[in-house]
Amino acid sequence: MMNDQTTALSQTGDAFASMEFLLIQVAAGIFLLAILINLIFWFTRKDAVGNVSLGASIFATLVLTAALVVRYINVGHIPYVQLYETFFFTAWSVAVIAVIGDITLKTRLPGTIANLLVGFTLLYILSFPETSREGHPLVPALQSPWLDVHIITAFLSYAGFAISAGASIVFLFNRKPNVDELSYKLVAFAFPLLGLGIFLGAVWANEAWGRYWGWDPKETSALVTWLVYAGYLHARLVLGWKGAKASILNLVGFACVIFTWVGLNILTRWIEYGSLHTYTG
Amino acid sequence: MPDSENNKSESPASGPQPGKEYGLFDLLWLAIADIPRLMRTLKFAVWLIIILALFSLAGAILPQEHLSNDPSEFAHQYVHIFNLNPEDGRTTFGEFLYDRIVVPLELYRVFESGLYFTLLTLLAISSTLCAWDRWIISRKILSKINPVAGPAAIQNLKHSAQGTISENPGTAGERAKEILRKSGFRVFEASDENSRWLLFRKNTFRYYASVVFHFAFVIILIGGLISDDRMYGYEGMMRIAEGGDSIVGSEMNRMRQAHEQNIEFTPASPNRIELIDYHNIYRQRDFPGIDPETGFPVGFSGMPSDYISHLRIVNWDTGDVLAERSIEVNYPLRYNGVAYYQTAYDYVIHLGVEVSGHEPATISARLGELFTIPIINVQCIITQRDIAGGIWIDSDGNDSEFPYRVRLLDFNPVASGASRQPDLLGYVSIDRPLTVSGATIVLEGVDEFTVLQYSHDPGVPIVYLGGILLMLGLTLVLYLPWRTGRLMFTREDGKTKYYIGGNSEDIPGLIEKEFGKDGK
């Protein structure tokens, strides 16, 4: 009887997994299509085309959100445990921040950058073998509401920094002051979120182990990233840095983000050194 | 939005004066006297942050050995990274990096090193000085209210506009004042016979927010210092058997100190912490069922869904129960300034072996310990992944007892070098013995232990306060739109001209919308 139950359960799991896979495929398709519409917009500069590209981004983001919900129901937690899940969740965060950025800042640049990042990230995770996409139960320490908010704020901040870095790269080519200003606005948005993410992580660690700060490699590199962006904001607001100098500093900050996000994972595996935060799979 | 207004250094000029003779002592004194000025400069803070970031990065990348002062103890960890010779730990490349950089700079224990502590202290001082300077500057800016400014000064503001209207400056000024007040601005005014000036501001308390978060950083560092085990904090681990007890956390700390000072320890407190009951929880949500072949949860990772300790703190002199709680990971027990966290669990597993023609034998083994099953001489290690048992909760929420079962792996092929993987011997549970090459292995019992982390950390409220202030300050500075602007109406050649400017692009629009743009 237990065997039947097991099979039935895994069949439901399989149904969820294939629905999630299908939704990600559809979302990836729309994101790639949106890149095309974005390109047409940048060549024609027609508002109507811009609105269509925004509509495509919003629709793709909704489909990706549906995929996220399906996975949440299937595995019972926010997807951040494996490398597959962290790419998935980051792609979703970038898509959400870009839609918000496009609407509030009245520009199509965040959307264009995000469609490129998200479209190709989704293609990449679709290439993962099925075993790397399987969900795993959370260890008891990770079952905390503090952790959920910690993860969400951290990933949204990564997303903000990613789009900002994209804008800085665009600036280095086209040298338009409004693009430089956009990259600053995104850092100003993401910086407090990263701070909040670190703080909530500390609160959670204190609730779980009675130690709010343990100099874990991930904690430390998140702190370094935050300090680099603090440097960027000081350079910008106090010293009046703008343009290329500020853009390069912003890219240094983003290199730290990449290091904190996945670089550390690769590095700790390479030098066989443990961290509490390494992703599996 | 650069703060051009508050960018100027308020410090008095110092340093050597030209044309004056200085002795060595004078120069030394000048250098020392210059330190406070240097420490409040942004350049100093930036360099400090860069150095701190580099050290932190080294600490994040290189293996760290906490609470140890001896580099040789874990030099073996660096063999791989620095290409050291495992025999004597030296090669040309490794020797230089390891001996000249890692050891002198204490990169193997960055976060406990005096250098790192000094850098953090300097950053705290620099942040305090910056916070103080910002406080002074903010007060100066906000208290200096002079609405009068010329057209050129207004046009120099970041976003500005001008226009011509038919009204006289007096009535136009009144109308503009109303509009600005409705938009939430505080308005300050001045006038003479020809002109009317308005200075308006919104959300300018943001200036103080910047003071708050610079200071919040210092509060966090103070909290961290108080938490440190070299100051007022302590922490450690305790292992208690089900039905057993231990001295409380504060006594554990005293015992450790006594041990370090080589003096005899006698408990000062009659309180003991008792483990009434311990159990693991398995949920169908996490493990999709039990494999009937093995009796193990399907997809078992070695970790139950939850593990729960029912703890009680009792005064053994009076028998009073002082605290009682079932704790699990993320839900600790707090008593008398010490928190007890569920950290891990441990088992002692008792196996019996029966083979016809032999006396029955028993063996007890701790989790992770290498042991040999008597008579059949099989070497085994039982890890977390090889044992499951506790309470099973199905998808409808019904719970049932899930007796312990153990997976036995034969490590003989690994020990003999024949294989890198141990062979599976089989599964044994309380109700189901395992038969291996004529021997019957029985699981006779499992002793459960809880592993608790105890921690006394008076710095936590201070760190939390600092964290909240930091977030509040940052949110106000970076998310709250703050506005400041100037407006002037003046009679020129029989007409009224207006000049408006401010720190945001929406400011000129406020007046243009009402009075019209120039040229219309």
PDB file of N, CA, C and O in Angstrom, chain A residues 2 5 9 137 140-141 143-144 188-189 191-192 196 199 203-204 206-212 215 217 220 224 234 237-239 267 270-271 273, chain B residues 3 7 42 56 60-62 64 80 111 116 214 224 227 235 286 288 290 303-307 329-330 334 341 453 455 457 463-464 471 479:
ATOM      1  N   MET A   2       1.914   1.191   0.833  1.00  0.00           N
ATOM      2  CA  MET A   2       2.828   2.324   0.911  1.00  0.00           C
ATOM      3  C   MET A   2       3.489   2.561  -0.453  1.00  0.00           C
ATOM      4  O   MET A   2       3.699   3.683  -0.874  1.00  0.00           O
ATOM      5  N   GLN A   5       1.214   4.404  -2.722  1.00  0.00           N
ATOM      6  CA  GLN A   5       1.179   5.817  -2.332  1.00  0.00           C
ATOM      7  C   GLN A   5       2.418   6.539  -2.866  1.00  0.00           C
ATOM      8  O   GLN A   5       2.327   7.633  -3.405  1.00  0.00           O
ATOM      9  N   LEU A   9       2.432   9.584  -5.448  1.00  0.00           N
ATOM     10  CA  LEU A   9       3.034  10.874  -5.091  1.00  0.00           C
ATOM     11  C   LEU A   9       4.077  11.296  -6.114  1.00  0.00           C
ATOM     12  O   LEU A   9       4.136  12.450  -6.518  1.00  0.00           O
ATOM     13  N   PRO A 137      13.949  18.250  -0.055  1.00  0.00           N
ATOM     14  CA  PRO A 137      13.380  18.851   1.151  1.00  0.00           C
ATOM     15  C   PRO A 137      14.396  19.771   1.818  1.00  0.00           C
ATOM     16  O   PRO A 137      15.608  19.577   1.669  1.00  0.00           O
ATOM     17  N   PRO A 140      16.108  21.208   8.459  1.00  0.00           N
ATOM     18  CA  PRO A 140      15.331  21.971   9.444  1.00  0.00           C
ATOM     19  C   PRO A 140      15.777  23.429   9.611  1.00  0.00           C
ATOM     20  O   PRO A 140      14.936  24.314   9.746  1.00  0.00           O
ATOM     21  N   ALA A 141      17.093  23.673   9.578  1.00  0.00           N
ATOM     22  CA  ALA A 141      17.563  25.047   9.810  1.00  0.00           C
ATOM     23  C   ALA A 141      17.017  26.024   8.772  1.00  0.00           C
ATOM     24  O   ALA A 141      16.836  27.209   9.055  1.00  0.00           O
ATOM     25  N   GLN A 143      14.101  25.983   7.479  1.00  0.00           N
ATOM     26  CA  GLN A 143      12.650  26.157   7.537  1.00  0.00           C
ATOM     27  C   GLN A 143      12.295  27.306   8.482  1.00  0.00           C
ATOM     28  O   GLN A 143      11.867  27.094   9.596  1.00  0.00           O
ATOM     29  N   SER A 144      12.497  28.527   7.999  1.00  0.00           N
ATOM     30  CA  SER A 144      12.221  29.677   8.855  1.00  0.00           C
ATOM     31  C   SER A 144      11.679  30.814   8.003  1.00  0.00           C
ATOM     32  O   SER A 144      12.203  31.067   6.920  1.00  0.00           O
ATOM     33  N   ALA A 188      20.895  52.677  -6.091  1.00  0.00           N
ATOM     34  CA  ALA A 188      20.269  53.303  -4.923  1.00  0.00           C
ATOM     35  C   ALA A 188      19.063  52.489  -4.468  1.00  0.00           C
ATOM     36  O   ALA A 188      18.739  52.437  -3.278  1.00  0.00           O
ATOM     37  N   PHE A 189      18.406  51.795  -5.395  1.00  0.00           N
ATOM     38  CA  PHE A 189      17.272  50.952  -5.045  1.00  0.00           C
ATOM     39  C   PHE A 189      17.748  49.638  -4.424  1.00  0.00           C
ATOM     40  O   PHE A 189      17.203  49.163  -3.430  1.00  0.00           O
ATOM     41  N   PHE A 191      20.770  48.823  -3.069  1.00  0.00           N
ATOM     42  CA  PHE A 191      21.710  48.874  -1.946  1.00  0.00           C
ATOM     43  C   PHE A 191      21.031  48.640  -0.584  1.00  0.00           C
ATOM     44  O   PHE A 191      21.459  47.780   0.179  1.00  0.00           O
ATOM     45  N   PRO A 192      19.925  49.370  -0.276  1.00  0.00           N
ATOM     46  CA  PRO A 192      19.262  49.091   0.998  1.00  0.00           C
ATOM     47  C   PRO A 192      18.695  47.667   1.045  1.00  0.00           C
ATOM     48  O   PRO A 192      18.676  47.048   2.102  1.00  0.00           O
ATOM     49  N   LEU A 196      19.313  45.017   3.889  1.00  0.00           N
ATOM     50  CA  LEU A 196      18.210  44.356   4.589  1.00  0.00           C
ATOM     51  C   LEU A 196      18.379  42.841   4.510  1.00  0.00           C
ATOM     52  O   LEU A 196      18.152  42.135   5.498  1.00  0.00           O
ATOM     53  N   PHE A 199      20.976  41.823   6.960  1.00  0.00           N
ATOM     54  CA  PHE A 199      20.467  41.983   8.323  1.00  0.00           C
ATOM     55  C   PHE A 199      19.479  40.851   8.671  1.00  0.00           C
ATOM     56  O   PHE A 199      19.569  40.246   9.739  1.00  0.00           O
ATOM     57  N   VAL A 203      19.544  37.967  11.583  1.00  0.00           N
ATOM     58  CA  VAL A 203      18.461  37.694  12.544  1.00  0.00           C
ATOM     59  C   VAL A 203      18.131  36.199  12.509  1.00  0.00           C
ATOM     60  O   VAL A 203      17.996  35.539  13.539  1.00  0.00           O
ATOM     61  N   TRP A 204      18.025  35.652  11.285  1.00  0.00           N
ATOM     62  CA  TRP A 204      17.701  34.225  11.143  1.00  0.00           C
ATOM     63  C   TRP A 204      18.800  33.355  11.766  1.00  0.00           C
ATOM     64  O   TRP A 204      18.515  32.408  12.510  1.00  0.00           O
ATOM     65  N   ASN A 206      20.754  34.056  14.091  1.00  0.00           N
ATOM     66  CA  ASN A 206      20.679  34.158  15.547  1.00  0.00           C
ATOM     67  C   ASN A 206      19.546  33.299  16.093  1.00  0.00           C
ATOM     68  O   ASN A 206      19.677  32.677  17.137  1.00  0.00           O
ATOM     69  N   GLU A 207      18.428  33.240  15.360  1.00  0.00           N
ATOM     70  CA  GLU A 207      17.301  32.413  15.807  1.00  0.00           C
ATOM     71  C   GLU A 207      17.626  30.929  15.668  1.00  0.00           C
ATOM     72  O   GLU A 207      17.143  30.105  16.437  1.00  0.00           O
ATOM     73  N   ALA A 208      18.406  30.580  14.650  1.00  0.00           N
ATOM     74  CA  ALA A 208      18.670  29.170  14.393  1.00  0.00           C
ATOM     75  C   ALA A 208      19.837  28.637  15.223  1.00  0.00           C
ATOM     76  O   ALA A 208      19.783  27.517  15.709  1.00  0.00           O
ATOM     77  N   TRP A 209      20.888  29.430  15.378  1.00  0.00           N
ATOM     78  CA  TRP A 209      22.104  28.927  16.029  1.00  0.00           C
ATOM     79  C   TRP A 209      22.598  29.777  17.186  1.00  0.00           C
ATOM     80  O   TRP A 209      23.585  29.427  17.812  1.00  0.00           O
ATOM     81  N   GLY A 210      21.946  30.936  17.412  1.00  0.00           N
ATOM     82  CA  GLY A 210      22.431  31.796  18.484  1.00  0.00           C
ATOM     83  C   GLY A 210      23.700  32.524  18.105  1.00  0.00           C
ATOM     84  O   GLY A 210      24.494  32.896  18.956  1.00  0.00           O
ATOM     85  N   ARG A 211      23.895  32.714  16.805  1.00  0.00           N
ATOM     86  CA  ARG A 211      25.069  33.476  16.385  1.00  0.00           C
ATOM     87  C   ARG A 211      24.667  34.265  15.148  1.00  0.00           C
ATOM     88  O   ARG A 211      24.336  33.685  14.129  1.00  0.00           O
ATOM     89  N   TYR A 212      24.669  35.613  15.272  1.00  0.00           N
ATOM     90  CA  TYR A 212      24.139  36.401  14.157  1.00  0.00           C
ATOM     91  C   TYR A 212      25.181  36.627  13.068  1.00  0.00           C
ATOM     92  O   TYR A 212      24.846  37.005  11.960  1.00  0.00           O
ATOM     93  N   TRP A 215      31.190  34.969  10.151  1.00  0.00           N
ATOM     94  CA  TRP A 215      32.237  35.132   9.131  1.00  0.00           C
ATOM     95  C   TRP A 215      32.230  33.956   8.160  1.00  0.00           C
ATOM     96  O   TRP A 215      33.271  33.497   7.706  1.00  0.00           O
ATOM     97  N   PRO A 217      32.022  32.405   4.576  1.00  0.00           N
ATOM     98  CA  PRO A 217      32.483  33.054   3.333  1.00  0.00           C
ATOM     99  C   PRO A 217      31.389  33.827   2.601  1.00  0.00           C
ATOM    100  O   PRO A 217      31.640  34.910   2.066  1.00  0.00           O
ATOM    101  N   THR A 220      30.664  37.039   4.511  1.00  0.00           N
ATOM    102  CA  THR A 220      31.765  37.974   4.351  1.00  0.00           C
ATOM    103  C   THR A 220      31.746  38.614   2.971  1.00  0.00           C
ATOM    104  O   THR A 220      31.888  39.831   2.848  1.00  0.00           O
ATOM    105  N   VAL A 224      31.399  42.474   1.819  1.00  0.00           N
ATOM    106  CA  VAL A 224      32.358  43.162   0.938  1.00  0.00           C
ATOM    107  C   VAL A 224      31.598  43.833  -0.214  1.00  0.00           C
ATOM    108  O   VAL A 224      31.840  45.002  -0.539  1.00  0.00           O
ATOM    109  N   HIS A 234      29.052  56.756  -2.073  1.00  0.00           N
ATOM    110  CA  HIS A 234      29.800  57.893  -1.537  1.00  0.00           C
ATOM    111  C   HIS A 234      30.512  58.643  -2.666  1.00  0.00           C
ATOM    112  O   HIS A 234      30.502  59.868  -2.710  1.00  0.00           O
ATOM    113  N   LEU A 237      27.639  60.465  -4.583  1.00  0.00           N
ATOM    114  CA  LEU A 237      26.880  61.521  -3.900  1.00  0.00           C
ATOM    115  C   LEU A 237      27.783  62.573  -3.265  1.00  0.00           C
ATOM    116  O   LEU A 237      27.436  63.736  -3.203  1.00  0.00           O
ATOM    117  N   VAL A 238      28.925  62.149  -2.746  1.00  0.00           N
ATOM    118  CA  VAL A 238      29.769  63.105  -2.027  1.00  0.00           C
ATOM    119  C   VAL A 238      30.868  63.661  -2.933  1.00  0.00           C
ATOM    120  O   VAL A 238      31.104  64.856  -2.954  1.00  0.00           O
ATOM    121  N   LEU A 239      31.529  62.770  -3.689  1.00  0.00           N
ATOM    122  CA  LEU A 239      32.621  63.252  -4.533  1.00  0.00           C
ATOM    123  C   LEU A 239      32.143  63.670  -5.920  1.00  0.00           C
ATOM    124  O   LEU A 239      32.921  64.192  -6.709  1.00  0.00           O
ATOM    125  N   LEU A 267      34.299  28.356  -6.111  1.00  0.00           N
ATOM    126  CA  LEU A 267      35.594  28.459  -5.444  1.00  0.00           C
ATOM    127  C   LEU A 267      35.701  27.512  -4.247  1.00  0.00           C
ATOM    128  O   LEU A 267      36.686  26.798  -4.100  1.00  0.00           O
ATOM    129  N   TRP A 270      36.266  24.171  -5.367  1.00  0.00           N
ATOM    130  CA  TRP A 270      37.592  24.000  -5.953  1.00  0.00           C
ATOM    131  C   TRP A 270      38.642  23.789  -4.874  1.00  0.00           C
ATOM    132  O   TRP A 270      39.515  22.939  -4.977  1.00  0.00           O
ATOM    133  N   ILE A 271      38.565  24.627  -3.815  1.00  0.00           N
ATOM    134  CA  ILE A 271      39.589  24.486  -2.780  1.00  0.00           C
ATOM    135  C   ILE A 271      39.098  23.617  -1.623  1.00  0.00           C
ATOM    136  O   ILE A 271      39.688  23.597  -0.559  1.00  0.00           O
ATOM    137  N   TYR A 273      36.616  23.701   0.537  1.00  0.00           N
ATOM    138  CA  TYR A 273      36.455  24.441   1.786  1.00  0.00           C
ATOM    139  C   TYR A 273      34.975  24.722   1.977  1.00  0.00           C
ATOM    140  O   TYR A 273      34.323  25.208   1.060  1.00  0.00           O
TER     141      TYR A 273
ATOM    142  N   ASP B   3      25.014  65.965  -2.998  1.00  0.00           N
ATOM    143  CA  ASP B   3      24.857  66.899  -1.878  1.00  0.00           C
ATOM    144  C   ASP B   3      25.904  67.988  -1.978  1.00  0.00           C
ATOM    145  O   ASP B   3      26.793  68.073  -1.162  1.00  0.00           O
ATOM    146  N   ASN B   7      29.093  69.442   1.193  1.00  0.00           N
ATOM    147  CA  ASN B   7      30.287  68.737   0.761  1.00  0.00           C
ATOM    148  C   ASN B   7      31.571  69.332   1.330  1.00  0.00           C
ATOM    149  O   ASN B   7      32.622  68.742   1.250  1.00  0.00           O
ATOM    150  N   LEU B  42      36.905  61.561   3.430  1.00  0.00           N
ATOM    151  CA  LEU B  42      36.319  60.449   2.691  1.00  0.00           C
ATOM    152  C   LEU B  42      37.407  59.548   2.132  1.00  0.00           C
ATOM    153  O   LEU B  42      37.265  58.335   2.076  1.00  0.00           O
ATOM    154  N   SER B  56      38.833  40.896   4.093  1.00  0.00           N
ATOM    155  CA  SER B  56      37.625  40.076   4.215  1.00  0.00           C
ATOM    156  C   SER B  56      37.582  39.040   3.109  1.00  0.00           C
ATOM    157  O   SER B  56      37.212  37.886   3.328  1.00  0.00           O
ATOM    158  N   ALA B  60      37.353  35.124   3.232  1.00  0.00           N
ATOM    159  CA  ALA B  60      36.256  34.366   2.611  1.00  0.00           C
ATOM    160  C   ALA B  60      36.809  33.254   1.733  1.00  0.00           C
ATOM    161  O   ALA B  60      36.196  32.205   1.595  1.00  0.00           O
ATOM    162  N   ILE B  61      37.971  33.505   1.136  1.00  0.00           N
ATOM    163  CA  ILE B  61      38.500  32.540   0.170  1.00  0.00           C
ATOM    164  C   ILE B  61      39.368  31.485   0.863  1.00  0.00           C
ATOM    165  O   ILE B  61      39.238  30.305   0.600  1.00  0.00           O
ATOM    166  N   LEU B  62      40.233  31.939   1.769  1.00  0.00           N
ATOM    167  CA  LEU B  62      41.163  30.991   2.393  1.00  0.00           C
ATOM    168  C   LEU B  62      40.491  30.268   3.557  1.00  0.00           C
ATOM    169  O   LEU B  62      39.681  30.859   4.267  1.00  0.00           O
ATOM    170  N   GLN B  64      39.686  29.138   7.092  1.00  0.00           N
ATOM    171  CA  GLN B  64      39.914  29.838   8.358  1.00  0.00           C
ATOM    172  C   GLN B  64      39.817  28.856   9.514  1.00  0.00           C
ATOM    173  O   GLN B  64      38.949  27.994   9.528  1.00  0.00           O
ATOM    174  N   HIS B  80      47.147  22.154  -0.624  1.00  0.00           N
ATOM    175  CA  HIS B  80      46.503  22.125  -1.925  1.00  0.00           C
ATOM    176  C   HIS B  80      46.502  23.512  -2.588  1.00  0.00           C
ATOM    177  O   HIS B  80      46.822  23.652  -3.768  1.00  0.00           O
ATOM    178  N   PHE B 111      39.552  37.014  10.837  1.00  0.00           N
ATOM    179  CA  PHE B 111      38.533  37.713  11.623  1.00  0.00           C
ATOM    180  C   PHE B 111      38.798  37.707  13.126  1.00  0.00           C
ATOM    181  O   PHE B 111      38.096  38.325  13.884  1.00  0.00           O
ATOM    182  N   TYR B 116      42.679  43.035  11.838  1.00  0.00           N
ATOM    183  CA  TYR B 116      41.303  43.196  11.372  1.00  0.00           C
ATOM    184  C   TYR B 116      40.493  43.996  12.397  1.00  0.00           C
ATOM    185  O   TYR B 116      39.714  44.874  12.047  1.00  0.00           O
ATOM    186  N   HIS B 214      25.127  56.492   9.529  1.00  0.00           N
ATOM    187  CA  HIS B 214      26.569  56.449   9.797  1.00  0.00           C
ATOM    188  C   HIS B 214      26.820  56.044  11.246  1.00  0.00           C
ATOM    189  O   HIS B 214      27.729  55.284  11.531  1.00  0.00           O
ATOM    190  N   GLY B 224      28.714  44.155  18.361  1.00  0.00           N
ATOM    191  CA  GLY B 224      29.560  43.026  17.994  1.00  0.00           C
ATOM    192  C   GLY B 224      30.686  42.817  18.989  1.00  0.00           C
ATOM    193  O   GLY B 224      31.027  41.695  19.347  1.00  0.00           O
ATOM    194  N   SER B 227      29.291  41.257  22.058  1.00  0.00           N
ATOM    195  CA  SER B 227      28.986  39.841  21.807  1.00  0.00           C
ATOM    196  C   SER B 227      30.228  38.962  21.879  1.00  0.00           C
ATOM    197  O   SER B 227      30.135  37.782  22.162  1.00  0.00           O
ATOM    198  N   GLU B 235      29.675  30.928  24.252  1.00  0.00           N
ATOM    199  CA  GLU B 235      28.854  29.929  23.594  1.00  0.00           C
ATOM    200  C   GLU B 235      29.586  28.601  23.619  1.00  0.00           C
ATOM    201  O   GLU B 235      30.785  28.547  23.866  1.00  0.00           O
ATOM    202  N   ASP B 286       8.193  15.907   2.694  1.00  0.00           N
ATOM    203  CA  ASP B 286       9.612  15.965   2.367  1.00  0.00           C
ATOM    204  C   ASP B 286      10.150  14.657   1.798  1.00  0.00           C
ATOM    205  O   ASP B 286      11.049  14.664   0.973  1.00  0.00           O
ATOM    206  N   PRO B 288       8.734  11.211   0.028  1.00  0.00           N
ATOM    207  CA  PRO B 288       7.441  10.783  -0.517  1.00  0.00           C
ATOM    208  C   PRO B 288       6.992   9.378  -0.098  1.00  0.00           C
ATOM    209  O   PRO B 288       6.201   8.782  -0.775  1.00  0.00           O
ATOM    210  N   ILE B 290       7.756   5.471   2.307  1.00  0.00           N
ATOM    211  CA  ILE B 290       8.778   4.540   2.793  1.00  0.00           C
ATOM    212  C   ILE B 290       8.916   3.412   1.780  1.00  0.00           C
ATOM    213  O   ILE B 290       7.920   2.848   1.321  1.00  0.00           O
ATOM    214  N   MET B 303      18.633  13.684   6.790  1.00  0.00           N
ATOM    215  CA  MET B 303      18.144  14.717   7.708  1.00  0.00           C
ATOM    216  C   MET B 303      16.627  14.554   7.866  1.00  0.00           C
ATOM    217  O   MET B 303      15.913  14.551   6.869  1.00  0.00           O
ATOM    218  N   PRO B 304      16.133  14.390   9.111  1.00  0.00           N
ATOM    219  CA  PRO B 304      14.676  14.352   9.275  1.00  0.00           C
ATOM    220  C   PRO B 304      14.079  15.724   8.936  1.00  0.00           C
ATOM    221  O   PRO B 304      14.810  16.707   8.801  1.00  0.00           O
ATOM    222  N   SER B 305      12.744  15.807   8.816  1.00  0.00           N
ATOM    223  CA  SER B 305      12.115  17.110   8.550  1.00  0.00           C
ATOM    224  C   SER B 305      12.348  18.057   9.720  1.00  0.00           C
ATOM    225  O   SER B 305      12.546  19.254   9.539  1.00  0.00           O
ATOM    226  N   ASP B 306      12.267  17.500  10.931  1.00  0.00           N
ATOM    227  CA  ASP B 306      12.511  18.289  12.145  1.00  0.00           C
ATOM    228  C   ASP B 306      13.087  17.365  13.200  1.00  0.00           C
ATOM    229  O   ASP B 306      12.872  16.164  13.142  1.00  0.00           O
ATOM    230  N   TYR B 307      13.804  17.954  14.144  1.00  0.00           N
ATOM    231  CA  TYR B 307      14.174  17.163  15.317  1.00  0.00           C
ATOM    232  C   TYR B 307      13.903  17.992  16.562  1.00  0.00           C
ATOM    233  O   TYR B 307      14.208  19.174  16.619  1.00  0.00           O
ATOM    234  N   VAL B 329      15.055  23.314  15.731  1.00  0.00           N
ATOM    235  CA  VAL B 329      15.894  24.284  15.037  1.00  0.00           C
ATOM    236  C   VAL B 329      15.038  25.520  14.737  1.00  0.00           C
ATOM    237  O   VAL B 329      13.887  25.381  14.325  1.00  0.00           O
ATOM    238  N   ASN B 330      15.556  26.681  14.940  1.00  0.00           N
ATOM    239  CA  ASN B 330      14.860  27.964  14.775  1.00  0.00           C
ATOM    240  C   ASN B 330      13.934  28.326  15.928  1.00  0.00           C
ATOM    241  O   ASN B 330      13.373  29.418  15.956  1.00  0.00           O
ATOM    242  N   ARG B 334      14.944  29.909  25.992  1.00  0.00           N
ATOM    243  CA  ARG B 334      15.747  30.963  26.602  1.00  0.00           C
ATOM    244  C   ARG B 334      15.483  30.975  28.100  1.00  0.00           C
ATOM    245  O   ARG B 334      14.340  30.971  28.527  1.00  0.00           O
ATOM    246  N   TYR B 341      19.911  26.172  21.746  1.00  0.00           N
ATOM    247  CA  TYR B 341      19.483  25.943  20.361  1.00  0.00           C
ATOM    248  C   TYR B 341      19.633  24.474  20.006  1.00  0.00           C
ATOM    249  O   TYR B 341      20.675  23.868  20.309  1.00  0.00           O
ATOM    250  N   GLN B 453      23.395  23.899  21.228  1.00  0.00           N
ATOM    251  CA  GLN B 453      24.347  24.993  21.325  1.00  0.00           C
ATOM    252  C   GLN B 453      23.782  25.940  22.371  1.00  0.00           C
ATOM    253  O   GLN B 453      22.613  26.300  22.307  1.00  0.00           O
ATOM    254  N   SER B 455      24.185  29.729  24.214  1.00  0.00           N
ATOM    255  CA  SER B 455      24.807  30.997  23.863  1.00  0.00           C
ATOM    256  C   SER B 455      24.296  32.112  24.767  1.00  0.00           C
ATOM    257  O   SER B 455      23.093  32.212  25.035  1.00  0.00           O
ATOM    258  N   ASP B 457      24.560  36.099  24.770  1.00  0.00           N
ATOM    259  CA  ASP B 457      25.000  37.153  23.867  1.00  0.00           C
ATOM    260  C   ASP B 457      24.303  38.469  24.164  1.00  0.00           C
ATOM    261  O   ASP B 457      23.285  38.802  23.573  1.00  0.00           O
ATOM    262  N   VAL B 463      23.046  45.134  18.481  1.00  0.00           N
ATOM    263  CA  VAL B 463      23.264  44.900  17.051  1.00  0.00           C
ATOM    264  C   VAL B 463      21.936  45.069  16.290  1.00  0.00           C
ATOM    265  O   VAL B 463      21.890  45.689  15.224  1.00  0.00           O
ATOM    266  N   TYR B 464      20.863  44.537  16.861  1.00  0.00           N
ATOM    267  CA  TYR B 464      19.553  44.659  16.207  1.00  0.00           C
ATOM    268  C   TYR B 464      19.143  46.137  16.111  1.00  0.00           C
ATOM    269  O   TYR B 464      18.649  46.581  15.081  1.00  0.00           O
ATOM    270  N   MET B 471      18.911  50.447   8.526  1.00  0.00           N
ATOM    271  CA  MET B 471      17.934  50.243   7.461  1.00  0.00           C
ATOM    272  C   MET B 471      17.022  51.459   7.340  1.00  0.00           C
ATOM    273  O   MET B 471      16.684  51.900   6.254  1.00  0.00           O
ATOM    274  N   TYR B 479      15.273  56.189  -0.547  1.00  0.00           N
ATOM    275  CA  TYR B 479      13.935  55.975  -1.099  1.00  0.00           C
ATOM    276  C   TYR B 479      13.017  57.183  -0.950  1.00  0.00           C
ATOM    277  O   TYR B 479      12.031  57.303  -1.666  1.00  0.00           O
TER     278      TYR B 479
END
